Amino acid sequence: MNYLFLTGAGRSGTTLFEKLLHNHPSICIGSQPFPNLFFRVKEKYHAQKKLKRRYPIGHLLLERDYTLEELTRFLEGCFLSAHDIDILFQDMSEYSGQYMPELIGFRKQIVPGTFYEVYQQLLILIAHYFHQEDPMYIGTKETWLEEFIPFLLLKDVRVLVIIRDPRDIVTSLNFGDGNRFGGDVRPLLYILRHWRKSVSFCLKYETHQHFAWIKYEDMVTDPEQTLEGITKFLNTAPLAQERFREIVDQNNELWQGNSSFERYSSVSSKSMGTFKKHLSPDCIRYIESVCYPELKMLGYQLMYCTLGPDEVIIKEFIEPFHVTHRKFDPGYSFHPPRVQQELRRLSYLNKDLSEKQQREWFIFPEVYRRMKENLREKSGPA
């Protein structure tokens, strides 16, 4: 039996991806069944290092208090006691982002152990709950959890990440039913920094034998070919074509979809490019500027910043959405130190940084070098 972990930024198509995978007869995957497990162990790590953070999961820009290698070593030895598991299940019962509350009643079946041992127990619990006693893969979909990828790969877990145009992610979070699916409104820059983190992990690990990533746009425009690449990666048979037209959920009922704008139970490309209808030119220009190297690296077509990021819009930008999340200052995105950080980050793509600086500003030195080279090639000879 193999384990599967699917993640990505919120509103990037993780749910559609997960539903398609669960429709495969060899794959059993739960939808955000225990996000609190990851939050809990990350909080334990912060407590050990005496760190106070807004969230247990961060965007990693200018993270100087720990390295991913240090976090991975901690996860290897992290032990969850019966008390820890009690708290975990209590948190699950109170957290709106836990999408399988029926699992909460199985607390007594989980015994103390290391983080990975508890993770395995919860995965097997999912398979039993769905009456799949011996699937080829058991997995979960959890958003925003790229920090756990290095550890999970060490354990031979197959990891999948989905990337979506950040302009459409922002639109999905802030219009239509965005609040229903995304929760309280967070600052735009905070969301974009997390999206950049997701891209960095994809570029870092894309050659790893147990890692694969896809673009949302490829999945909805050519689902058969895109999912065939994933099933080859997983060494399973292709997904039946009819599953792209009528997707059933984990309860074997027709899935109603979770688009912020329209309900449909099949693969659809209708949500591509919705940002053009909803975001202001300044908002689009801002997103294209702060995400410029990543957008260029992934081949997304830019509307305004075709010749490079717009530093003026970064300096003068004002948050376009009413920030309702209580953990954030409404002025987060245009706080002067953060504005300067964004300008410095872009300027560093024209400079030579030490390896330490590369990690601080781009998470992985290899990714920094690749983006730098990509921008040099796109600009052509001087």
CSV table of C-alpha atoms in Angstrom, one decimal:
chain,number,residue,atom,x,y,z
A,1,MET,CA,0.0,0.0,0.0
A,2,ASN,CA,1.3,3.4,-1.0
A,3,TYR,CA,0.5,6.9,0.5
A,4,LEU,CA,-0.4,10.0,-1.5
A,5,PHE,CA,-0.4,13.6,-0.4
A,6,LEU,CA,-2.0,16.4,-2.5
A,7,THR,CA,-1.5,20.0,-1.7
A,8,GLY,CA,-1.4,23.5,-3.2
A,9,ALA,CA,-2.6,27.0,-2.5
A,10,GLY,CA,-6.2,27.4,-1.5
A,11,ARG,CA,-8.6,27.9,-4.5
A,12,SER,CA,-6.1,26.4,-6.9
A,13,GLY,CA,-8.1,23.4,-7.9
A,14,THR,CA,-7.0,21.0,-5.2
A,15,THR,CA,-10.6,19.8,-4.6
A,16,LEU,CA,-11.3,19.0,-8.3
A,17,PHE,CA,-7.9,17.3,-8.5
A,18,GLU,CA,-8.7,15.3,-5.4
A,19,LYS,CA,-12.2,14.3,-6.6
A,20,LEU,CA,-10.8,13.1,-9.9
A,21,LEU,CA,-8.2,11.0,-8.2
A,22,HIS,CA,-10.7,9.5,-5.8
A,23,ASN,CA,-12.8,8.4,-8.8
A,24,HIS,CA,-9.9,6.1,-9.8
A,25,PRO,CA,-10.6,2.5,-8.6
A,26,SER,CA,-7.1,2.2,-7.2
A,27,ILE,CA,-7.0,5.4,-5.2
A,28,CYS,CA,-8.7,6.4,-2.0
A,29,ILE,CA,-8.3,10.0,-1.0
A,30,GLY,CA,-9.9,12.1,1.8
A,31,SER,CA,-10.7,15.7,1.4
A,32,GLN,CA,-9.0,17.7,4.2
A,33,PRO,CA,-9.7,15.0,6.8
A,34,PHE,CA,-7.1,16.1,9.4
A,35,PRO,CA,-5.4,19.4,8.6
A,36,ASN,CA,-5.1,19.9,12.3
A,37,LEU,CA,-2.5,17.1,12.5
A,38,PHE,CA,-0.1,19.2,10.5
A,39,PHE,CA,-1.0,22.4,12.4
A,40,ARG,CA,-0.5,20.6,15.7
A,41,VAL,CA,3.0,19.3,15.0
A,42,LYS,CA,4.1,22.6,13.5
A,43,GLU,CA,2.9,24.4,16.6
A,44,LYS,CA,4.9,21.9,18.7
A,45,TYR,CA,7.9,22.9,16.6
A,46,HIS,CA,7.3,26.6,17.2
A,47,ALA,CA,6.9,25.9,20.9
A,48,GLN,CA,10.2,24.0,21.0
A,49,LYS,CA,12.0,27.0,19.4
A,50,LYS,CA,10.0,29.5,21.4
A,51,LEU,CA,8.6,31.1,18.2
A,52,LYS,CA,5.4,33.2,18.1
A,53,ARG,CA,3.7,33.1,14.8
A,54,ARG,CA,0.4,34.3,13.3
A,55,TYR,CA,-0.2,30.8,11.8
A,56,PRO,CA,1.6,27.5,12.2
A,57,ILE,CA,2.1,27.5,8.4
A,58,GLY,CA,4.0,30.3,6.9
A,59,HIS,CA,5.0,31.6,3.4
A,60,LEU,CA,8.7,31.2,4.2
A,61,LEU,CA,9.8,34.5,2.8
A,62,LEU,CA,12.7,35.8,5.0
A,63,GLU,CA,12.3,32.8,7.3
A,64,ARG,CA,15.5,33.1,9.5
A,65,ASP,CA,14.4,31.2,12.6
A,66,TYR,CA,14.6,27.7,11.1
A,67,THR,CA,15.5,25.8,8.0
A,68,LEU,CA,13.4,23.2,6.2
A,69,GLU,CA,16.1,20.7,7.0
A,70,GLU,CA,15.7,21.5,10.7
A,71,LEU,CA,11.9,21.1,10.4
A,72,THR,CA,12.3,17.8,8.7
A,73,ARG,CA,14.5,16.4,11.4
A,74,PHE,CA,12.0,17.6,14.0
A,75,LEU,CA,9.2,15.8,12.2
A,76,GLU,CA,11.2,12.6,12.1
A,77,GLY,CA,11.3,12.5,15.9
A,78,CYS,CA,8.1,14.3,16.8
A,79,PHE,CA,6.0,12.2,19.2
A,80,LEU,CA,2.3,12.6,19.7
A,81,SER,CA,1.0,11.5,23.1
A,82,ALA,CA,-2.5,10.5,23.9
A,83,HIS,CA,-3.0,14.1,25.2
A,84,ASP,CA,-1.8,15.5,21.9
A,85,ILE,CA,-4.2,13.2,20.0
A,86,ASP,CA,-7.1,14.3,22.2
A,87,ILE,CA,-6.3,17.9,21.5
A,88,LEU,CA,-6.0,17.1,17.8
A,89,PHE,CA,-9.4,15.5,17.6
A,90,GLN,CA,-10.9,18.3,19.7
A,91,ASP,CA,-9.4,20.9,17.2
A,92,MET,CA,-10.9,18.8,14.3
A,93,SER,CA,-14.3,19.1,15.8
A,94,GLU,CA,-14.1,22.9,16.0
A,95,TYR,CA,-12.3,23.7,12.7
A,96,SER,CA,-14.4,24.6,9.7
A,97,GLY,CA,-11.5,23.5,7.4
A,98,GLN,CA,-11.9,19.9,8.5
A,99,TYR,CA,-14.1,18.4,5.7
A,100,MET,CA,-14.6,14.9,7.1
A,101,PRO,CA,-16.2,15.4,10.6
A,102,GLU,CA,-17.4,11.8,10.6
A,103,LEU,CA,-13.8,10.7,11.3
A,104,ILE,CA,-13.9,12.5,14.7
A,105,GLY,CA,-15.8,9.5,16.2
A,106,PHE,CA,-12.9,7.2,15.6
A,107,ARG,CA,-10.6,8.8,18.2
A,108,LYS,CA,-10.1,5.6,20.2
A,109,GLN,CA,-8.6,3.8,17.2
A,110,ILE,CA,-5.6,6.1,17.1
A,111,VAL,CA,-2.8,5.3,19.5
A,112,PRO,CA,0.2,7.5,20.4
A,113,GLY,CA,3.3,7.4,18.2
A,114,THR,CA,5.5,9.6,16.0
A,115,PHE,CA,4.0,12.1,13.7
A,116,TYR,CA,4.4,9.7,10.8
A,117,GLU,CA,3.0,6.8,12.7
A,118,VAL,CA,-0.1,8.8,13.6
A,119,TYR,CA,-0.4,10.0,10.0
A,120,GLN,CA,-0.3,6.4,8.8
A,121,GLN,CA,-3.0,5.4,11.3
A,122,LEU,CA,-5.3,8.2,10.0
A,123,LEU,CA,-4.7,7.2,6.4
A,124,ILE,CA,-5.7,3.6,7.1
A,125,LEU,CA,-8.7,4.9,9.0
A,126,ILE,CA,-9.8,6.7,5.8
A,127,ALA,CA,-9.5,3.6,3.7
A,128,HIS,CA,-11.6,1.6,6.2
A,129,TYR,CA,-14.2,4.4,6.3
A,130,PHE,CA,-14.6,4.3,2.5
A,131,HIS,CA,-14.7,0.5,2.6
A,132,GLN,CA,-11.6,0.2,0.5
A,133,GLU,CA,-9.5,-2.4,2.4
A,134,ASP,CA,-6.6,-2.7,-0.1
A,135,PRO,CA,-6.4,0.3,-2.4
A,136,MET,CA,-3.1,0.9,-4.3
A,137,TYR,CA,-3.0,4.4,-2.8
A,138,ILE,CA,-4.4,6.0,0.3
A,139,GLY,CA,-4.1,9.8,0.4
A,140,THR,CA,-5.3,13.1,1.6
A,141,LYS,CA,-5.8,16.6,0.1
A,142,GLU,CA,-4.7,19.4,2.4
A,143,THR,CA,-4.0,23.0,1.3
A,144,TRP,CA,-1.1,25.3,2.0
A,145,LEU,CA,1.2,22.5,3.4
A,146,GLU,CA,4.2,22.5,1.2
A,147,GLU,CA,6.5,22.7,4.2
A,148,PHE,CA,5.9,19.0,4.8
A,149,ILE,CA,6.9,17.9,1.3
A,150,PRO,CA,10.6,17.3,2.1
A,151,PHE,CA,9.7,15.0,5.1
A,152,LEU,CA,7.0,13.1,3.2
A,153,LEU,CA,9.3,12.5,0.3
A,154,LEU,CA,11.8,11.0,2.6
A,155,LYS,CA,9.1,8.6,3.7
A,156,ASP,CA,8.4,7.6,0.1
A,157,VAL,CA,5.0,9.3,0.1
A,158,ARG,CA,3.9,10.3,-3.4
A,159,VAL,CA,3.4,14.1,-3.4
A,160,LEU,CA,1.2,16.0,-5.9
A,161,VAL,CA,0.9,19.8,-6.1
A,162,ILE,CA,-1.5,21.8,-8.3
A,163,ILE,CA,-0.6,25.4,-9.4
A,164,ARG,CA,-3.2,27.9,-10.7
A,165,ASP,CA,-2.9,31.4,-12.1
A,166,PRO,CA,-2.7,33.6,-9.0
A,167,ARG,CA,-4.9,36.2,-10.6
A,168,ASP,CA,-7.7,33.6,-10.7
A,169,ILE,CA,-7.0,32.4,-7.2
A,170,VAL,CA,-7.4,36.0,-5.9
A,171,THR,CA,-10.6,36.3,-7.9
A,172,SER,CA,-12.0,33.0,-6.5
A,173,LEU,CA,-11.2,34.1,-3.0
A,174,ASN,CA,-12.8,37.5,-3.1
A,175,PHE,CA,-15.8,37.3,-5.4
A,176,GLY,CA,-18.9,35.1,-5.7
A,177,ASP,CA,-18.9,32.4,-3.0
A,178,GLY,CA,-15.2,33.1,-2.3
A,179,ASN,CA,-15.8,33.8,1.4
A,180,ARG,CA,-17.7,30.6,1.8
A,181,PHE,CA,-14.9,28.5,0.6
A,182,GLY,CA,-11.9,30.6,1.5
A,183,GLY,CA,-13.0,32.0,4.9
A,184,ASP,CA,-12.3,35.5,6.2
A,185,VAL,CA,-10.5,37.8,3.7
A,186,ARG,CA,-6.7,37.8,4.1
A,187,PRO,CA,-4.4,40.5,2.7
A,188,LEU,CA,-3.6,40.1,-1.0
A,189,LEU,CA,0.2,40.1,-0.5
A,190,TYR,CA,-0.1,37.4,2.1
A,191,ILE,CA,-1.9,35.1,-0.4
A,192,LEU,CA,0.6,35.9,-3.2
A,193,ARG,CA,3.6,35.1,-1.0
A,194,HIS,CA,2.0,31.7,-0.2
A,195,TRP,CA,1.4,31.1,-3.9
A,196,ARG,CA,5.1,31.9,-4.7
A,197,LYS,CA,6.1,29.4,-2.0
A,198,SER,CA,4.0,26.7,-3.8
A,199,VAL,CA,5.8,27.4,-7.1
A,200,SER,CA,9.2,27.2,-5.4
A,201,PHE,CA,8.5,23.8,-4.1
A,202,CYS,CA,7.3,22.6,-7.5
A,203,LEU,CA,10.4,23.8,-9.2
A,204,LYS,CA,12.6,22.4,-6.5
A,205,TYR,CA,11.2,18.9,-6.5
A,206,GLU,CA,9.8,18.4,-10.0
A,207,THR,CA,12.6,15.9,-10.8
A,208,HIS,CA,12.1,13.8,-7.7
A,209,GLN,CA,10.8,10.3,-8.4
A,210,HIS,CA,8.0,10.6,-5.9
A,211,PHE,CA,6.9,14.2,-6.8
A,212,ALA,CA,4.7,15.6,-9.6
A,213,TRP,CA,2.9,18.8,-10.2
A,214,ILE,CA,0.3,20.1,-12.7
A,215,LYS,CA,-1.2,23.4,-13.7
A,216,TYR,CA,-4.9,23.8,-13.1
A,217,GLU,CA,-5.3,25.3,-16.6
A,218,ASP,CA,-3.9,22.1,-18.1
A,219,MET,CA,-6.2,19.9,-16.0
A,220,VAL,CA,-9.4,21.8,-17.1
A,221,THR,CA,-8.6,22.2,-20.8
A,222,ASP,CA,-7.1,18.8,-21.4
A,223,PRO,CA,-8.0,16.6,-18.4
A,224,GLU,CA,-7.5,13.3,-20.2
A,225,GLN,CA,-3.9,14.0,-21.1
A,226,THR,CA,-3.0,15.8,-17.8
A,227,LEU,CA,-4.4,13.0,-15.6
A,228,GLU,CA,-2.8,10.3,-17.8
A,229,GLY,CA,0.5,11.9,-16.9
A,230,ILE,CA,-0.4,11.6,-13.2
A,231,THR,CA,-1.6,8.0,-13.5
A,232,LYS,CA,1.6,7.1,-15.3
A,233,PHE,CA,3.5,8.7,-12.4
A,234,LEU,CA,1.5,6.6,-10.0
A,235,ASN,CA,1.9,3.5,-12.2
A,236,THR,CA,-1.9,2.9,-12.3
A,237,ALA,CA,-4.3,2.5,-15.2
A,238,PRO,CA,-5.7,5.7,-16.8
A,239,LEU,CA,-8.8,7.3,-15.3
A,240,ALA,CA,-12.0,6.3,-17.2
A,241,GLN,CA,-13.1,9.1,-19.6
A,242,GLU,CA,-16.6,9.2,-18.2
A,243,ARG,CA,-15.2,10.4,-14.9
A,244,PHE,CA,-14.4,13.8,-16.5
A,245,ARG,CA,-18.0,14.3,-17.4
A,246,GLU,CA,-19.7,13.1,-14.2
A,247,ILE,CA,-17.5,13.3,-11.1
A,248,VAL,CA,-18.8,11.6,-7.9
A,249,ASP,CA,-17.7,12.5,-4.4
A,250,GLN,CA,-16.4,10.3,-1.6
A,251,ASN,CA,-20.0,9.4,-0.7
A,252,ASN,CA,-20.5,8.1,-4.3
A,253,GLU,CA,-22.9,10.9,-5.0
A,254,LEU,CA,-22.7,13.3,-8.0
A,255,TRP,CA,-20.2,16.1,-6.9
A,256,GLN,CA,-21.8,19.5,-7.1
A,257,GLY,CA,-18.5,21.4,-7.6
A,258,ASN,CA,-17.0,24.2,-5.4
A,259,SER,CA,-16.5,27.0,-7.9
A,260,SER,CA,-17.0,30.5,-6.5
A,261,PHE,CA,-19.2,31.4,-9.4
A,262,GLU,CA,-21.0,28.4,-10.9
A,263,ARG,CA,-21.9,24.8,-9.9
A,264,TYR,CA,-21.0,22.0,-12.3
A,265,SER,CA,-20.1,18.4,-11.6
A,266,SER,CA,-17.8,17.9,-14.6
A,267,VAL,CA,-14.4,19.2,-15.6
A,268,SER,CA,-14.9,22.7,-16.9
A,269,SER,CA,-12.6,25.5,-18.0
A,270,LYS,CA,-15.2,28.2,-17.4
A,271,SER,CA,-13.3,29.5,-14.4
A,272,MET,CA,-10.2,30.3,-16.3
A,273,GLY,CA,-9.4,33.9,-16.8
A,274,THR,CA,-12.3,35.1,-14.6
A,275,PHE,CA,-9.9,37.7,-13.1
A,276,LYS,CA,-10.3,39.8,-16.3
A,277,LYS,CA,-14.0,40.4,-15.4
A,278,HIS,CA,-13.5,41.1,-11.7
A,279,LEU,CA,-10.0,42.5,-10.9
A,280,SER,CA,-9.1,46.2,-11.6
A,281,PRO,CA,-6.2,46.9,-13.9
A,282,ASP,CA,-4.1,48.1,-10.9
A,283,CYS,CA,-4.8,44.8,-9.0
A,284,ILE,CA,-3.8,42.7,-12.0
A,285,ARG,CA,-0.7,44.8,-12.5
A,286,TYR,CA,0.2,44.4,-8.8
A,287,ILE,CA,-0.2,40.6,-8.9
A,288,GLU,CA,1.8,40.4,-12.1
A,289,SER,CA,4.6,42.5,-10.6
A,290,VAL,CA,5.1,40.8,-7.2
A,291,CYS,CA,4.8,37.3,-8.9
A,292,TYR,CA,6.6,38.3,-12.1
A,293,PRO,CA,9.5,35.8,-12.0
A,294,GLU,CA,7.2,32.9,-11.1
A,295,LEU,CA,4.6,33.8,-13.7
A,296,LYS,CA,7.3,34.0,-16.4
A,297,MET,CA,8.8,30.8,-15.2
A,298,LEU,CA,5.5,28.9,-15.5
A,299,GLY,CA,4.6,30.5,-18.9
A,300,TYR,CA,1.5,32.5,-17.8
A,301,GLN,CA,0.6,35.2,-20.2
A,302,LEU,CA,0.8,38.7,-18.6
A,303,MET,CA,-1.7,41.4,-19.4
A,304,TYR,CA,0.2,44.5,-18.3
A,305,CYS,CA,3.7,43.6,-17.2
A,306,THR,CA,5.0,42.1,-20.4
A,307,LEU,CA,8.2,44.1,-20.2
A,308,GLY,CA,8.9,43.6,-16.5
A,309,PRO,CA,7.4,44.3,-13.0
A,310,ASP,CA,5.9,47.7,-12.3
A,311,GLU,CA,7.8,49.1,-9.3
A,312,VAL,CA,5.5,52.1,-9.1
A,313,ILE,CA,2.4,50.0,-8.6
A,314,ILE,CA,4.1,48.1,-5.8
A,315,LYS,CA,5.0,51.3,-4.1
A,316,GLU,CA,1.6,52.9,-4.5
A,317,PHE,CA,-0.7,49.9,-4.2
A,318,ILE,CA,-3.6,50.0,-1.7
A,319,GLU,CA,-5.3,46.8,-0.6
A,320,PRO,CA,-8.3,46.4,-3.0
A,321,PHE,CA,-10.3,44.1,-0.6
A,322,HIS,CA,-11.7,44.6,2.8
A,323,VAL,CA,-9.5,42.5,5.1
A,324,THR,CA,-11.8,40.8,7.6
A,325,HIS,CA,-9.5,38.2,9.1
A,326,ARG,CA,-8.8,39.3,12.7
A,327,LYS,CA,-5.2,38.1,12.7
A,328,PHE,CA,-4.2,40.7,10.0
A,329,ASP,CA,-3.7,44.4,9.9
A,330,PRO,CA,-5.8,45.8,7.0
A,331,GLY,CA,-2.6,47.6,5.9
A,332,TYR,CA,-0.5,44.4,5.7
A,333,SER,CA,0.0,44.6,1.9
A,334,PHE,CA,1.2,48.2,1.7
A,335,HIS,CA,3.1,48.3,5.0
A,336,PRO,CA,6.3,50.2,4.0
A,337,PRO,CA,8.8,47.5,5.2
A,338,ARG,CA,6.9,44.8,3.2
A,339,VAL,CA,6.8,47.1,0.1
A,340,GLN,CA,10.5,47.4,0.4
A,341,GLN,CA,10.9,43.7,0.7
A,342,GLU,CA,9.0,43.1,-2.5
A,343,LEU,CA,11.1,45.7,-4.4
A,344,ARG,CA,14.3,44.2,-3.0
A,345,ARG,CA,13.3,40.7,-3.9
A,346,LEU,CA,12.8,41.7,-7.5
A,347,SER,CA,16.0,43.6,-7.6
A,348,TYR,CA,17.9,40.6,-6.4
A,349,LEU,CA,17.2,38.7,-9.7
A,350,ASN,CA,19.7,41.1,-11.3
A,351,LYS,CA,22.4,40.6,-8.6
A,352,ASP,CA,24.5,37.8,-7.2
A,353,LEU,CA,23.3,36.6,-3.8
A,354,SER,CA,25.0,34.4,-1.2
A,355,GLU,CA,23.4,31.0,-0.8
A,356,LYS,CA,22.0,32.2,2.6
A,357,GLN,CA,20.3,35.1,0.9
A,358,GLN,CA,19.0,32.9,-1.9
A,359,ARG,CA,17.3,30.7,0.7
A,360,GLU,CA,15.9,33.7,2.6
A,361,TRP,CA,14.4,35.4,-0.5
A,362,PHE,CA,13.6,32.4,-2.8
A,363,ILE,CA,13.5,29.4,-0.4
A,364,PHE,CA,15.7,27.3,-2.6
A,365,PRO,CA,19.0,28.4,-4.3
A,366,GLU,CA,18.3,26.2,-7.3
A,367,VAL,CA,14.9,27.9,-7.9
A,368,TYR,CA,16.5,31.4,-7.6
A,369,ARG,CA,19.1,30.4,-10.1
A,370,ARG,CA,16.6,29.0,-12.5
A,371,MET,CA,14.3,32.0,-12.4
A,372,LYS,CA,17.3,34.3,-12.8
A,373,GLU,CA,18.4,32.4,-15.9
A,374,ASN,CA,14.9,32.3,-17.3
A,375,LEU,CA,14.5,36.0,-17.0
A,376,ARG,CA,17.9,36.5,-18.6
A,377,GLU,CA,16.9,34.3,-21.6
A,378,LYS,CA,13.5,36.1,-21.9
A,379,SER,CA,15.1,39.5,-22.0
A,380,GLY,CA,17.5,38.5,-24.8
A,381,PRO,CA,21.0,39.9,-25.4
A,382,ALA,CA,21.8,43.3,-23.9
